[in-house]
Coordinates of N, CA and C in Angstrom, one line a residue:
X1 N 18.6 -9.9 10.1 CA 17.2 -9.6 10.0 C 16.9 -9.7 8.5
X2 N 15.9 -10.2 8.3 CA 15.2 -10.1 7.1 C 14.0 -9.0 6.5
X3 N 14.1 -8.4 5.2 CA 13.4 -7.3 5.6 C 12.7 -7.7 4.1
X4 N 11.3 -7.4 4.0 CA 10.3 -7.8 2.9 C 9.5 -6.1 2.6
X5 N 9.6 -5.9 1.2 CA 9.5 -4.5 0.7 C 8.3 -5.0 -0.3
X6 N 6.9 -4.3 0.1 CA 5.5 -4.6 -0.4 C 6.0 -3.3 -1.4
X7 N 6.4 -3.6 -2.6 CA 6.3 -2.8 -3.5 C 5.6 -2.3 -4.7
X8 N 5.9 -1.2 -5.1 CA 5.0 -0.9 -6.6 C 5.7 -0.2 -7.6
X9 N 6.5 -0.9 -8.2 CA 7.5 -0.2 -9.2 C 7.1 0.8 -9.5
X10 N 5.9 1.2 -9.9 CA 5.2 3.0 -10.8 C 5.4 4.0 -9.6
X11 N 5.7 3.4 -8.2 CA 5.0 4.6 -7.6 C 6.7 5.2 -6.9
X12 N 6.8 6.8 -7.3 CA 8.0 7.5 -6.8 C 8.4 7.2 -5.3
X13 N 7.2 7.2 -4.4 CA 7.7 7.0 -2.9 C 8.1 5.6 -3.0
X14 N 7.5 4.6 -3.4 CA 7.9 2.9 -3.6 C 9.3 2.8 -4.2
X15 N 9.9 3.1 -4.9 CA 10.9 3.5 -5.5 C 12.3 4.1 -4.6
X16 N 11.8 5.2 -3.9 CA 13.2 5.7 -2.9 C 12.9 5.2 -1.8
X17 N 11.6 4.3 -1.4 CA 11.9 3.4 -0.3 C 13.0 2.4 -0.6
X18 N 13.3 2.1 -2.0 CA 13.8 0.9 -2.1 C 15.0 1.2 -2.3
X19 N 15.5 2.6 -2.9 CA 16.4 2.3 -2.9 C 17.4 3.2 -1.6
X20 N 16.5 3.7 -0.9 CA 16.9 4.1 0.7 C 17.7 2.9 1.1
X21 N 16.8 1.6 1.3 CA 17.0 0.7 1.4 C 18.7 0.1 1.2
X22 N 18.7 -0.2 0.1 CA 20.2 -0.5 -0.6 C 20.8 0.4 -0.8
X23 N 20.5 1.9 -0.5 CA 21.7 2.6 0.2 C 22.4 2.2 1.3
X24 N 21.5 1.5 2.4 CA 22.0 1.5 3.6 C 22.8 -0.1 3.7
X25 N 22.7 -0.8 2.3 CA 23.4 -2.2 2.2 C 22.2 -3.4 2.9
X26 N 20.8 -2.7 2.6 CA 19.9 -4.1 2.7 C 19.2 -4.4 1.7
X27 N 19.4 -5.3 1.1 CA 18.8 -5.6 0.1 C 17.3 -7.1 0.2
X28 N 16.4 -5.9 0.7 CA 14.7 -6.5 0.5 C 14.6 -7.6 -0.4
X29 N 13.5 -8.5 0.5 CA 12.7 -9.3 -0.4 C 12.2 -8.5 -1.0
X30 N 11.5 -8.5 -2.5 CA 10.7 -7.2 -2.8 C 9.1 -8.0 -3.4
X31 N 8.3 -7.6 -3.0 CA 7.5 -8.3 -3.0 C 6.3 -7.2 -4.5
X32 N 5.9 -7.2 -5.2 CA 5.3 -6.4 -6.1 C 3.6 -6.6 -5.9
X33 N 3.3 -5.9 -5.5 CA 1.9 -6.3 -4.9 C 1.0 -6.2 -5.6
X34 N 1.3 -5.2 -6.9 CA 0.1 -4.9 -8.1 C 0.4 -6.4 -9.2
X35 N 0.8 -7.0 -9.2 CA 1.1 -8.4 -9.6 C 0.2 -9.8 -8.7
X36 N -0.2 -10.5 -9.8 CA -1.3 -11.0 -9.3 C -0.5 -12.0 -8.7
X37 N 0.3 -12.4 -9.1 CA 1.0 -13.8 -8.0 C 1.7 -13.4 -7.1
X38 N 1.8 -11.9 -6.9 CA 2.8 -11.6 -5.2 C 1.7 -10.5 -4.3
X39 N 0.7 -10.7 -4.8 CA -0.8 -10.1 -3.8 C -0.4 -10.8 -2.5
X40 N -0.7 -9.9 -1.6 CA -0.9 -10.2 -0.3 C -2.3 -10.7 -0.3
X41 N -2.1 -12.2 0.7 CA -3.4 -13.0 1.3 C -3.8 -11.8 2.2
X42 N -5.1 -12.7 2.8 CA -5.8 -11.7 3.4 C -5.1 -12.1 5.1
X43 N -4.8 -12.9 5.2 CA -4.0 -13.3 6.8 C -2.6 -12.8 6.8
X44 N -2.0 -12.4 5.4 CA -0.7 -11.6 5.5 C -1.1 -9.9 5.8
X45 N -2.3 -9.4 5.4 CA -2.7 -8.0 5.5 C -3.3 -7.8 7.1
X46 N -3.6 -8.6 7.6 CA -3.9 -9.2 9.2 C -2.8 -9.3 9.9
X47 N -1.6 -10.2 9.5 CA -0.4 -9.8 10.7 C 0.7 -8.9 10.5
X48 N 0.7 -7.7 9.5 CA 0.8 -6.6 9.3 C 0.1 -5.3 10.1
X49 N -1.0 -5.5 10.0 CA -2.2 -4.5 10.3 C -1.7 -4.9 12.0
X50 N -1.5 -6.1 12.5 CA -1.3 -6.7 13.9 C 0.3 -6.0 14.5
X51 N 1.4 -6.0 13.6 CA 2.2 -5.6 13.8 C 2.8 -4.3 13.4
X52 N 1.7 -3.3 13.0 CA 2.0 -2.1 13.1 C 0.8 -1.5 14.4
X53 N 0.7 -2.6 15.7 CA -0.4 -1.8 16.5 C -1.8 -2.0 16.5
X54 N -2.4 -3.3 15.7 CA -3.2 -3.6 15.7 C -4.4 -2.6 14.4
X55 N -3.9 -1.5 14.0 CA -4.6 -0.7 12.9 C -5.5 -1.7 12.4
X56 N -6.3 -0.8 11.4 CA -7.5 -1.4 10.5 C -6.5 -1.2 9.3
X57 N -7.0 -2.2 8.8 CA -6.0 -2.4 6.7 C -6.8 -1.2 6.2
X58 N -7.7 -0.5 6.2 CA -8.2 0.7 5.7 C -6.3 2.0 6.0
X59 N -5.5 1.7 7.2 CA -4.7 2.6 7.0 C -4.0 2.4 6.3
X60 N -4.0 1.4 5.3 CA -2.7 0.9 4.1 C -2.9 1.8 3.1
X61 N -4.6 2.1 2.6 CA -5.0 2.9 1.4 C -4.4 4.4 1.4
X62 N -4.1 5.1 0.7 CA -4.2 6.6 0.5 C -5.9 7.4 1.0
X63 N -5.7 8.2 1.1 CA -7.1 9.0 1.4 C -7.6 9.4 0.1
X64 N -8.8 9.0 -0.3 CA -8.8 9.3 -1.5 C -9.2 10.7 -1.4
X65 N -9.7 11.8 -0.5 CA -9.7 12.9 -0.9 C -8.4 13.6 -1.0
X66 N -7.2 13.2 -1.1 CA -6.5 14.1 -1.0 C -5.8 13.7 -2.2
X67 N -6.3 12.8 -2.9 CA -5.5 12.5 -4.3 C -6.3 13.3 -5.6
X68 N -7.9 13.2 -5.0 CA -8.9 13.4 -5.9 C -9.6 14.9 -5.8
X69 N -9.9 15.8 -6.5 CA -10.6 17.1 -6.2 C -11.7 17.3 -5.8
X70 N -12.5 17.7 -5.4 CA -14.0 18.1 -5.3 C -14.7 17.6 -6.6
X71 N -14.7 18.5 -7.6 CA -15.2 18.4 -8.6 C -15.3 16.7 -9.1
X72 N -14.2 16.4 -9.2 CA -14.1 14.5 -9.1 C -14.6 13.7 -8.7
X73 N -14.6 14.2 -7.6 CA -15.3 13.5 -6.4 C -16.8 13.6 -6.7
X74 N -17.6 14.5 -7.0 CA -19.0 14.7 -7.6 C -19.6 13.8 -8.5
X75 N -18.3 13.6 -9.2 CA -18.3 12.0 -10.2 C -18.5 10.9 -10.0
X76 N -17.5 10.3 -9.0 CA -17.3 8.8 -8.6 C -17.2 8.5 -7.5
X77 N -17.8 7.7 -6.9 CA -17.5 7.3 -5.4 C -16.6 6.4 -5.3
X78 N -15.2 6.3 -4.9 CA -14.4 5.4 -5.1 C -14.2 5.3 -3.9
X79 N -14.3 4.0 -3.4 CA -14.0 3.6 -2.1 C -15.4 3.3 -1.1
X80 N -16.2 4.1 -1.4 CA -17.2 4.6 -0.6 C -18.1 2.9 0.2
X81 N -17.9 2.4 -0.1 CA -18.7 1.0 0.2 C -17.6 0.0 0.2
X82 N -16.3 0.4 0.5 CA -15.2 -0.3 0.9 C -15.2 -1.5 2.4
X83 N -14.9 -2.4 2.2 CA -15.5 -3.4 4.0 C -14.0 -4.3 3.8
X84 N -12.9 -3.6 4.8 CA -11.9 -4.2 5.2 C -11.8 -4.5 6.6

């Protein structure tokens, strides 16, 4: 089996996924997604979204309220006019 790791070097859970991973002796394509030549197309975020159940690509994001405070929030609307 082949196994492809949508990754993000900076981020700590991205990180012990990977290396959960090659603990167990599989060693991922690793694919770096904040890099602009290993971005996922929009038909690769589609048979993902298809193969975890049909979900909306809106479940890939974090929630931005639970990253961001109230007070924050009063600031910026991030996300808010999002259309995936």
């Amino acid at each position: 089996m082949t196994y492809t790791l949508i990754h993000n070097p900076g981020c700590g859970s991205s990180k012990k996924g990977l290396a959960l991973l090659q603990e167990n002796g599989i060693e991922p394509e690793v694919r770096k997604y904040m890099n602009a030549g290993e971005r996922l197309s929009v038909e690769e975020l589609k048979d993902i979204a298809k193969k975890m159940g049909g979900v909306s690509p809106r479940e890939f994001l974090r929630d931005v309220f639970q990253l961001l405070d109230r007070k924050t929030l009063t600031r910026i609307h991030v996300f808010a006019d999002l259309r995936l």
